PDB file of C-alpha atoms in Angstrom:
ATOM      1  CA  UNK A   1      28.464   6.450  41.150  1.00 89.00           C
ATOM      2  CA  UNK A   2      25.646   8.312  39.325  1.00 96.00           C
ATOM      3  CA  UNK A   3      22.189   8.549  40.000  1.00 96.00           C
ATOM      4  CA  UNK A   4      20.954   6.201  37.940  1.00 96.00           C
ATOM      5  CA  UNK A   5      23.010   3.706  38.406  1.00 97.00           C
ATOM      6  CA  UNK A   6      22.428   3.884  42.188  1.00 98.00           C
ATOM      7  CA  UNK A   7      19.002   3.225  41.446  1.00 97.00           C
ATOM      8  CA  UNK A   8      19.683   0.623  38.927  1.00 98.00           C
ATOM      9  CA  UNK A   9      21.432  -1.656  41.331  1.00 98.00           C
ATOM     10  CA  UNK A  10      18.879  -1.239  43.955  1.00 98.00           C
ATOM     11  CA  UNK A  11      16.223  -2.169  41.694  1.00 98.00           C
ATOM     12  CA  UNK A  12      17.617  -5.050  39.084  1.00 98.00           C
ATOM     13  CA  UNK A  13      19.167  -8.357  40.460  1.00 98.00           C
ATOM     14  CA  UNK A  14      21.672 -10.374  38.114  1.00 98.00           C
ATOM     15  CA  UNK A  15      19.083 -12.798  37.074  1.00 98.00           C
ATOM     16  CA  UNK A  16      17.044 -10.079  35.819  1.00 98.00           C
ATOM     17  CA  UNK A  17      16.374  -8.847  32.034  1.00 98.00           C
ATOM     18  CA  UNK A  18      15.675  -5.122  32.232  1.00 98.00           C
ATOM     19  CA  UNK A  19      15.941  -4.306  28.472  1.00 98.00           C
ATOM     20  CA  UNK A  20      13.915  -7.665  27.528  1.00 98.00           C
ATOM     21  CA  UNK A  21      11.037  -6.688  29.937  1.00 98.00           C
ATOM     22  CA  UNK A  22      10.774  -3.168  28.498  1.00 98.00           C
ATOM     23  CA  UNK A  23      10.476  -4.493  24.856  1.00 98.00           C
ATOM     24  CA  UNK A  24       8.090  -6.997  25.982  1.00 98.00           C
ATOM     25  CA  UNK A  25       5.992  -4.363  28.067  1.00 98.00           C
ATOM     26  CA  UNK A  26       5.477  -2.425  24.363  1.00 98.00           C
ATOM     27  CA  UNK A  27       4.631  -5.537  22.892  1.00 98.00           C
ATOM     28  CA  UNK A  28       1.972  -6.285  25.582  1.00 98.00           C
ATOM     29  CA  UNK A  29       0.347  -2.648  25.195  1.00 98.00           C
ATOM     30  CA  UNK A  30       0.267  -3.541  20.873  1.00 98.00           C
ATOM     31  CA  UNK A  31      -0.709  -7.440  21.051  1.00 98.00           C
ATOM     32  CA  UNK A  32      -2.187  -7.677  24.397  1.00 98.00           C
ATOM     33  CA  UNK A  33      -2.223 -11.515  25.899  1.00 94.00           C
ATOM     34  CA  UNK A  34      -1.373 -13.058  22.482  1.00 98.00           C
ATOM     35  CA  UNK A  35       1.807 -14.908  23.268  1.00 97.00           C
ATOM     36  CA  UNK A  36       4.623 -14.732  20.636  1.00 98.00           C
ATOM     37  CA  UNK A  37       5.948 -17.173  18.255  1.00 98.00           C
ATOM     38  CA  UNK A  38       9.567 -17.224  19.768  1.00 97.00           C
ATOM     39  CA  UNK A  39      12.511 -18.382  17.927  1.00 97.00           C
ATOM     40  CA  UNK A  40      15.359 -18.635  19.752  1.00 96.00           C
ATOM     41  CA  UNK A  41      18.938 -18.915  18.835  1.00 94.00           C
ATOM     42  CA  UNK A  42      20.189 -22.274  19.488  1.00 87.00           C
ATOM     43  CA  UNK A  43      23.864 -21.425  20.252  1.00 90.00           C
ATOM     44  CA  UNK A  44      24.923 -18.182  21.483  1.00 83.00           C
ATOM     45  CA  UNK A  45      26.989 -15.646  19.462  1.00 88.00           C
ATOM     46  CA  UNK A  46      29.265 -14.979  21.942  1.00 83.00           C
ATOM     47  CA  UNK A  47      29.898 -18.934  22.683  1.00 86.00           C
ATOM     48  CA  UNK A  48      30.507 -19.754  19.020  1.00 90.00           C
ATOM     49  CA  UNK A  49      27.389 -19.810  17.457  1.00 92.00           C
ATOM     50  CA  UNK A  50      26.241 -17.913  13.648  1.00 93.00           C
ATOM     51  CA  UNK A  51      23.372 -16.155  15.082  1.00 96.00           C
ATOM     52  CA  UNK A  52      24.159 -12.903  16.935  1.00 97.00           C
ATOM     53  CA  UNK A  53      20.462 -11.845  17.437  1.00 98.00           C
ATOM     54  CA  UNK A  54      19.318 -13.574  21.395  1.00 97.00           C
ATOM     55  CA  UNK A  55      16.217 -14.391  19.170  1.00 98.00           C
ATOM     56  CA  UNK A  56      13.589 -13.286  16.768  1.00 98.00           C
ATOM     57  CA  UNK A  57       9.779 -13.581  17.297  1.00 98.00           C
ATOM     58  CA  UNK A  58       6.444 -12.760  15.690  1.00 98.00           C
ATOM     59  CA  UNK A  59       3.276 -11.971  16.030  1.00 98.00           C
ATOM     60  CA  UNK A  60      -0.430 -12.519  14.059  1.00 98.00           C
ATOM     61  CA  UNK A  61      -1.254  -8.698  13.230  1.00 98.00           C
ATOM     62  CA  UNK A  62      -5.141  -8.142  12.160  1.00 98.00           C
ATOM     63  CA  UNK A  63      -4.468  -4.191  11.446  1.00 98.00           C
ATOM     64  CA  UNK A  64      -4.872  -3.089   8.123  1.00 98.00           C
ATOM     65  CA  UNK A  65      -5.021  -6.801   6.951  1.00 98.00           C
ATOM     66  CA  UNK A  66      -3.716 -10.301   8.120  1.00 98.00           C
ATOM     67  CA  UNK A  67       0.188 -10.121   8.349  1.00 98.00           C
ATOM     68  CA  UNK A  68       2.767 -11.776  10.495  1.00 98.00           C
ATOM     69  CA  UNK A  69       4.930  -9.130  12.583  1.00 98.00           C
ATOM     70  CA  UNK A  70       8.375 -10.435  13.517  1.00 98.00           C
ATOM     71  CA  UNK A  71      10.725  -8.485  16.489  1.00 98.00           C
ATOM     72  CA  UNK A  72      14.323  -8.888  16.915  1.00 98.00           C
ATOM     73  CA  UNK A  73      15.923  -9.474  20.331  1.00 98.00           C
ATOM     74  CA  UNK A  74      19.309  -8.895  20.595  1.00 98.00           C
ATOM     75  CA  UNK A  75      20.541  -5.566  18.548  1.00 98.00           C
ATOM     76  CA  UNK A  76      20.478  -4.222  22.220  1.00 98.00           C
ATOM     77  CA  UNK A  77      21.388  -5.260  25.945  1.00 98.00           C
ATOM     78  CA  UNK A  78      18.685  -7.425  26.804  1.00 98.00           C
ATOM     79  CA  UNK A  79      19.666  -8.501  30.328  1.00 98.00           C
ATOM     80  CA  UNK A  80      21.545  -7.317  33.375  1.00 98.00           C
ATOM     81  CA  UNK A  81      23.952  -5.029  32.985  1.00 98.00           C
ATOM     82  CA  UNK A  82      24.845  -2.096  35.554  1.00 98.00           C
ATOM     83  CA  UNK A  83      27.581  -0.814  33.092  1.00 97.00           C
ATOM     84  CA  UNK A  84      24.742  -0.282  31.049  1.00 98.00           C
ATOM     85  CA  UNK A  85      22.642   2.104  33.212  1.00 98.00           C
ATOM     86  CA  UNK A  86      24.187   5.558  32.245  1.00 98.00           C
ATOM     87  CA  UNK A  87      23.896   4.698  28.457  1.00 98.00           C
ATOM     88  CA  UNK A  88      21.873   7.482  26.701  1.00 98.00           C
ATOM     89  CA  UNK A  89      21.357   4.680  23.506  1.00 98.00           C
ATOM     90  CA  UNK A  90      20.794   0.629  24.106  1.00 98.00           C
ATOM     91  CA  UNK A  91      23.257  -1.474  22.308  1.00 98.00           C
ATOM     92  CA  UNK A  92      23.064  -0.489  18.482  1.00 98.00           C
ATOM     93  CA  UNK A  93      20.258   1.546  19.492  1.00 98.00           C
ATOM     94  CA  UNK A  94      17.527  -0.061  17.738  1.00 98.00           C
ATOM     95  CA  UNK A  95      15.834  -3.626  16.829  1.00 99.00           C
ATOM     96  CA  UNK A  96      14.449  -4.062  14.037  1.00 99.00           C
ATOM     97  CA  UNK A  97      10.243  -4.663  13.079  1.00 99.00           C
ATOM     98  CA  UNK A  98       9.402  -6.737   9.832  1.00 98.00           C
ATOM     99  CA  UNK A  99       5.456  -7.377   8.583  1.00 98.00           C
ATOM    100  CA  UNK A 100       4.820  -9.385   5.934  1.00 98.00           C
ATOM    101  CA  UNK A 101       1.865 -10.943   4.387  1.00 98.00           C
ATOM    102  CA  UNK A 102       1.273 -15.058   4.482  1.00 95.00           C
ATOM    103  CA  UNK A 103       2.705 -16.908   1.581  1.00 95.00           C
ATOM    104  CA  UNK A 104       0.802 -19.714   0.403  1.00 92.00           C
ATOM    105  CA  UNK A 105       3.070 -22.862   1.336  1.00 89.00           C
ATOM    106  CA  UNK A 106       4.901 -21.669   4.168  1.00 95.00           C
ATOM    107  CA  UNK A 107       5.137 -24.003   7.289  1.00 93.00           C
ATOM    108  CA  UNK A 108       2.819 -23.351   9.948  1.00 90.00           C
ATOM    109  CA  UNK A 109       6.232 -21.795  11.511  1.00 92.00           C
ATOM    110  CA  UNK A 110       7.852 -19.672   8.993  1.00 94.00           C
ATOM    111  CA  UNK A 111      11.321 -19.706  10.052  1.00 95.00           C
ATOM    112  CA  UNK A 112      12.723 -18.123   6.899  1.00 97.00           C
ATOM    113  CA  UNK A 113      11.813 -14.360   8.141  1.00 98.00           C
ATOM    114  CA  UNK A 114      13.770 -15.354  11.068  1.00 97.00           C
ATOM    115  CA  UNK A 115      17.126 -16.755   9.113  1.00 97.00           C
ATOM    116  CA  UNK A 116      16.449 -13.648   6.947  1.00 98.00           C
ATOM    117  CA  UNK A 117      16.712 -11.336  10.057  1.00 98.00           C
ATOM    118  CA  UNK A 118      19.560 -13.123  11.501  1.00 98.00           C
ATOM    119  CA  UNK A 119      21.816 -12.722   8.208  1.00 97.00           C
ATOM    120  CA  UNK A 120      21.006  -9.068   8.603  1.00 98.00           C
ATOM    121  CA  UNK A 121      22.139  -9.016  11.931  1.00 98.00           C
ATOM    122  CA  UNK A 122      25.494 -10.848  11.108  1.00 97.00           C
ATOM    123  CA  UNK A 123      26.207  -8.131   8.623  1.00 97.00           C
ATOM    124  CA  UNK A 124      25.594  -5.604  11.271  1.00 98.00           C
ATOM    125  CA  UNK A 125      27.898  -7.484  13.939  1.00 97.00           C
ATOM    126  CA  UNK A 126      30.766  -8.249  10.775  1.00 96.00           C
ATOM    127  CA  UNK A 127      31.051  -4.511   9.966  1.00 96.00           C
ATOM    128  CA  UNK A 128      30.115  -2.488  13.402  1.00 95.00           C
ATOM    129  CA  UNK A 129      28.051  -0.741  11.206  1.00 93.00           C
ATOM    130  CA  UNK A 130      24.066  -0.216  12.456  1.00 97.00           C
ATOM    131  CA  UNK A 131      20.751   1.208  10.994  1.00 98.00           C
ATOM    132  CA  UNK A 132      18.655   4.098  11.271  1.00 98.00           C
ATOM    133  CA  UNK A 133      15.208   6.080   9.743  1.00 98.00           C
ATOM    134  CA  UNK A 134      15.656   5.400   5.619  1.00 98.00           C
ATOM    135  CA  UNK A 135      18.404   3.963   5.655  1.00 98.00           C
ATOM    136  CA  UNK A 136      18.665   1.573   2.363  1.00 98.00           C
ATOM    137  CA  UNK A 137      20.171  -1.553   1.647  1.00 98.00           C
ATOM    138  CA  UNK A 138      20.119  -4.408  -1.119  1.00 98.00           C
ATOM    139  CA  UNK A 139      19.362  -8.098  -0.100  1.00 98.00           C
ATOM    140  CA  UNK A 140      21.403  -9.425  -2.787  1.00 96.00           C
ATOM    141  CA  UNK A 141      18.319 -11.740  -3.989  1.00 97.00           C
ATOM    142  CA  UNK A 142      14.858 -12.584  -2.496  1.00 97.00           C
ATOM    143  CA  UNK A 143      14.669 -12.647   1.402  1.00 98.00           C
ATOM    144  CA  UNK A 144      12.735 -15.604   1.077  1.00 97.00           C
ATOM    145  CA  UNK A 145      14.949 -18.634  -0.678  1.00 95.00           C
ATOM    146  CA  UNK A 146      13.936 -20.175  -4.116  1.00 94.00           C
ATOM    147  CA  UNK A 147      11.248 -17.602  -4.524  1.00 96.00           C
ATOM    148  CA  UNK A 148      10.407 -15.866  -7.422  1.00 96.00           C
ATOM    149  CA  UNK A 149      10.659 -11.985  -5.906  1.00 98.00           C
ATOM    150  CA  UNK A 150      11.736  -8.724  -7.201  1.00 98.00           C
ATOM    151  CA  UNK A 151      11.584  -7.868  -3.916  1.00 98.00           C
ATOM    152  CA  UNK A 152      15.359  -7.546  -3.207  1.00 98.00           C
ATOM    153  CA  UNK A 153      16.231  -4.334  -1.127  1.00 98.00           C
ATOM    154  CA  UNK A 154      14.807  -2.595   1.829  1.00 98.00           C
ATOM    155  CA  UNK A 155      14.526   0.568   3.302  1.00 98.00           C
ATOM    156  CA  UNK A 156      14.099   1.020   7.407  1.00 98.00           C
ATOM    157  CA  UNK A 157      11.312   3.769   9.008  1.00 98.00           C
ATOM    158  CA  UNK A 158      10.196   4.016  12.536  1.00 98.00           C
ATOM    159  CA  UNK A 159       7.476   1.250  13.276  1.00 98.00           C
ATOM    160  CA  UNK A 160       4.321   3.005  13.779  1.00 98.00           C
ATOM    161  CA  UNK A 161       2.840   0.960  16.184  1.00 98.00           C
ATOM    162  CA  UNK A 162       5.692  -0.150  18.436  1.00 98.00           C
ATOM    163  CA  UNK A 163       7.573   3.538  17.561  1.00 98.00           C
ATOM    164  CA  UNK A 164      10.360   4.431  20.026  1.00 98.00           C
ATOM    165  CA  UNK A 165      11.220   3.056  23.233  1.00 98.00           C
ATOM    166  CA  UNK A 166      13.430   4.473  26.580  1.00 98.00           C
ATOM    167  CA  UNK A 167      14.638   1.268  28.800  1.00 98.00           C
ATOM    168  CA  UNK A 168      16.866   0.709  31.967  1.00 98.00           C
ATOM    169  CA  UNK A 169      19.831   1.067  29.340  1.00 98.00           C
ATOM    170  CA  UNK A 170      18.771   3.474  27.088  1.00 98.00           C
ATOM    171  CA  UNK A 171      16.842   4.488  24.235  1.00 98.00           C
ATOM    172  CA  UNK A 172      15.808   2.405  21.509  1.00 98.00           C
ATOM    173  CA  UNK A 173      14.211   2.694  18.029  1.00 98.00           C
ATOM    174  CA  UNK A 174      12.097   0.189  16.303  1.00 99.00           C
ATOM    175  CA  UNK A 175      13.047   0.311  13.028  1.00 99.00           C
ATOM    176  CA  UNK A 176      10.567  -1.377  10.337  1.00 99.00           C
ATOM    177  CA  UNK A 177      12.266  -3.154   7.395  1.00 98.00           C
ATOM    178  CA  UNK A 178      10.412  -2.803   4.044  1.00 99.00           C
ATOM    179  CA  UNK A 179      10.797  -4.837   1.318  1.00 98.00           C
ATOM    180  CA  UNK A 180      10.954  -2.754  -1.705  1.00 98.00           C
ATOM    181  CA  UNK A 181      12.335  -3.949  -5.979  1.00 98.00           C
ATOM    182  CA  UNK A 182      15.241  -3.865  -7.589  1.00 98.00           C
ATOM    183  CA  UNK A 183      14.153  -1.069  -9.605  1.00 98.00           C
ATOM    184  CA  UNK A 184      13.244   0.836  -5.963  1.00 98.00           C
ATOM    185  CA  UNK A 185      16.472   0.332  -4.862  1.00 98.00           C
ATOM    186  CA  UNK A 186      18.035   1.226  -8.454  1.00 98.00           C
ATOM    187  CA  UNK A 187      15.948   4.420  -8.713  1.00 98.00           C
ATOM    188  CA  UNK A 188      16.869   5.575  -4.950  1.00 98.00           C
ATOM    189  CA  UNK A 189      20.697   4.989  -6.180  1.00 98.00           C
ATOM    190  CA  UNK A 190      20.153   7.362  -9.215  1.00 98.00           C
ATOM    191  CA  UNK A 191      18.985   9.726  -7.030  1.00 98.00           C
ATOM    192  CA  UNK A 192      15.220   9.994  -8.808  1.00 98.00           C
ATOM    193  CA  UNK A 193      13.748   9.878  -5.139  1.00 98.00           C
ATOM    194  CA  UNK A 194      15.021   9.433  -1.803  1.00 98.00           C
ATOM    195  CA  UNK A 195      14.272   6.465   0.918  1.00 98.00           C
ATOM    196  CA  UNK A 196      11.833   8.739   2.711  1.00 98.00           C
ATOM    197  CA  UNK A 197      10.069   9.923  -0.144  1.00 98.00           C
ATOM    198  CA  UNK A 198       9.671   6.084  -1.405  1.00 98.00           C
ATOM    199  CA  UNK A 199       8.601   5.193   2.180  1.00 98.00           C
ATOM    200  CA  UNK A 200       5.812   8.043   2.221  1.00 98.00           C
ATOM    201  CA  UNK A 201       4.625   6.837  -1.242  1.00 98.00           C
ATOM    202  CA  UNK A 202       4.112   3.822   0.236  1.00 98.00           C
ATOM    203  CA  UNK A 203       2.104   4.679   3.114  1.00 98.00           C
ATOM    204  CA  UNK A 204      -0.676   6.387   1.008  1.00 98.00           C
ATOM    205  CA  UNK A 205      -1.742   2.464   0.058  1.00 98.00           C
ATOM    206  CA  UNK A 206      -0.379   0.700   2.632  1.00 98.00           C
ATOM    207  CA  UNK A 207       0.283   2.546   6.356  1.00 98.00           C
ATOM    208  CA  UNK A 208       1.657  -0.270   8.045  1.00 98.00           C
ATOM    209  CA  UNK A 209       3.966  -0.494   5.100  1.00 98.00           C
ATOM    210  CA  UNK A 210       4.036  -4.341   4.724  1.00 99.00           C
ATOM    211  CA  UNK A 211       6.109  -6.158   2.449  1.00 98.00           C
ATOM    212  CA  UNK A 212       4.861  -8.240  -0.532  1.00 98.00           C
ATOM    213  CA  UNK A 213       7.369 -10.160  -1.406  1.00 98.00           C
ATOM    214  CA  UNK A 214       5.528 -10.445  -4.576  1.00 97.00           C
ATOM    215  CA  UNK A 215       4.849  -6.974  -5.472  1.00 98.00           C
ATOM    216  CA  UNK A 216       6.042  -5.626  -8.571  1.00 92.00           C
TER     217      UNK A 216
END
């Protein structure tokens, strides 16, 4: 038995969430005592349910300029697991980070960043197939439904706040999702510019890089 895992076992009880309490550590240093809007799945994945994600939550961001900032739980191992200790990545190896600013109707509750996230994540679980730093990928249509968006595509960077992350099963990136139009995502296709260079574009106006979803 390695090292680690010696220590693991000696430390962690079954009932304990390891890789849950290290994400919420980092969001504690960011946010502080503001407690997050948590949106839990209601069935689990693994017991039938259409949500693979353990849950998605946000916070109420005052940097740069009023947003809501949404966290997955659940692209990596969350809760006990000694098989887990060696691991040199956690799970897929990242969870994802989405900002976005407040749209003018929205419930006081916006679950439709959530759903959004979760259909992500089902394409991720389908396929085996994860995410890293500018990495691309069409939405197939607004992320928010019936809304009149070009924003239709996004393009993942490191978070800069919440950045990287090593936990009691390994290391973990935050990857931010930007929301970015269909030209964007045409142009990065054509090869005119690449993800990154789109991304550091972006940055120049808006360094927290969050999505409009009606910028055109």
């Amino acid at each position: 038995m390695s090292v680690k895992r010696t220590k693991y076992l000696k430390k962690y009880k079954e009932i304990d969430a390891p890789g849950l309490d290290a994400i919420n550590e980092r969001e504690l240093e960011i946010y502080g005592n503001q407690e997050a809007t948590h949106i839990a799945t209601a069935i689990p994945y693994e017991m039938g349910g259409n949500d693979p994600l353990w849950a998605v939550e946000y916070f109420k961001s005052e940097e740069q300029t009023t947003h809501l900032h949404y966290v997955t739980l659940g692209y990596t191992n969350l809760f006990y697991d000694a098989e887990c200790a060696d691991d040199k990545v956690n799970g897929f190896g990242f969870e994802i980070t989405f900002r976005h600013l407040p749209i003018a109707g929205d419930p006081e509750k916006p679950l439709w960043a959530a759903a959004f996230l979760q259909n992500i994540a089902k394409y991720v679980w389908k396929y085996q197939n994860g995410f890293d730093e500018y990495h691309y990928m069409s939405a197939g249509g607004p992320f928010r439904p019936k809304t009149a968006s070009d924003i239709t595509a996004f393009v993942f960077t490191i978070d800069s706040e919440f950045e990287e992350l090593d936990t009691p099963h390994g290391h973990l990136k935050f990857l931010q999702l930007f929301g970015i139009t269909t030209q964007e995502y045409q142009d990065i296709e054509d090869k005119k510019y690449t993800a990154k260079e789109l991304v550091e574009k972006h940055k120049k106006t808006n360094p927290l890089l969050i999505t409009d979803l009606f910028r055109k």
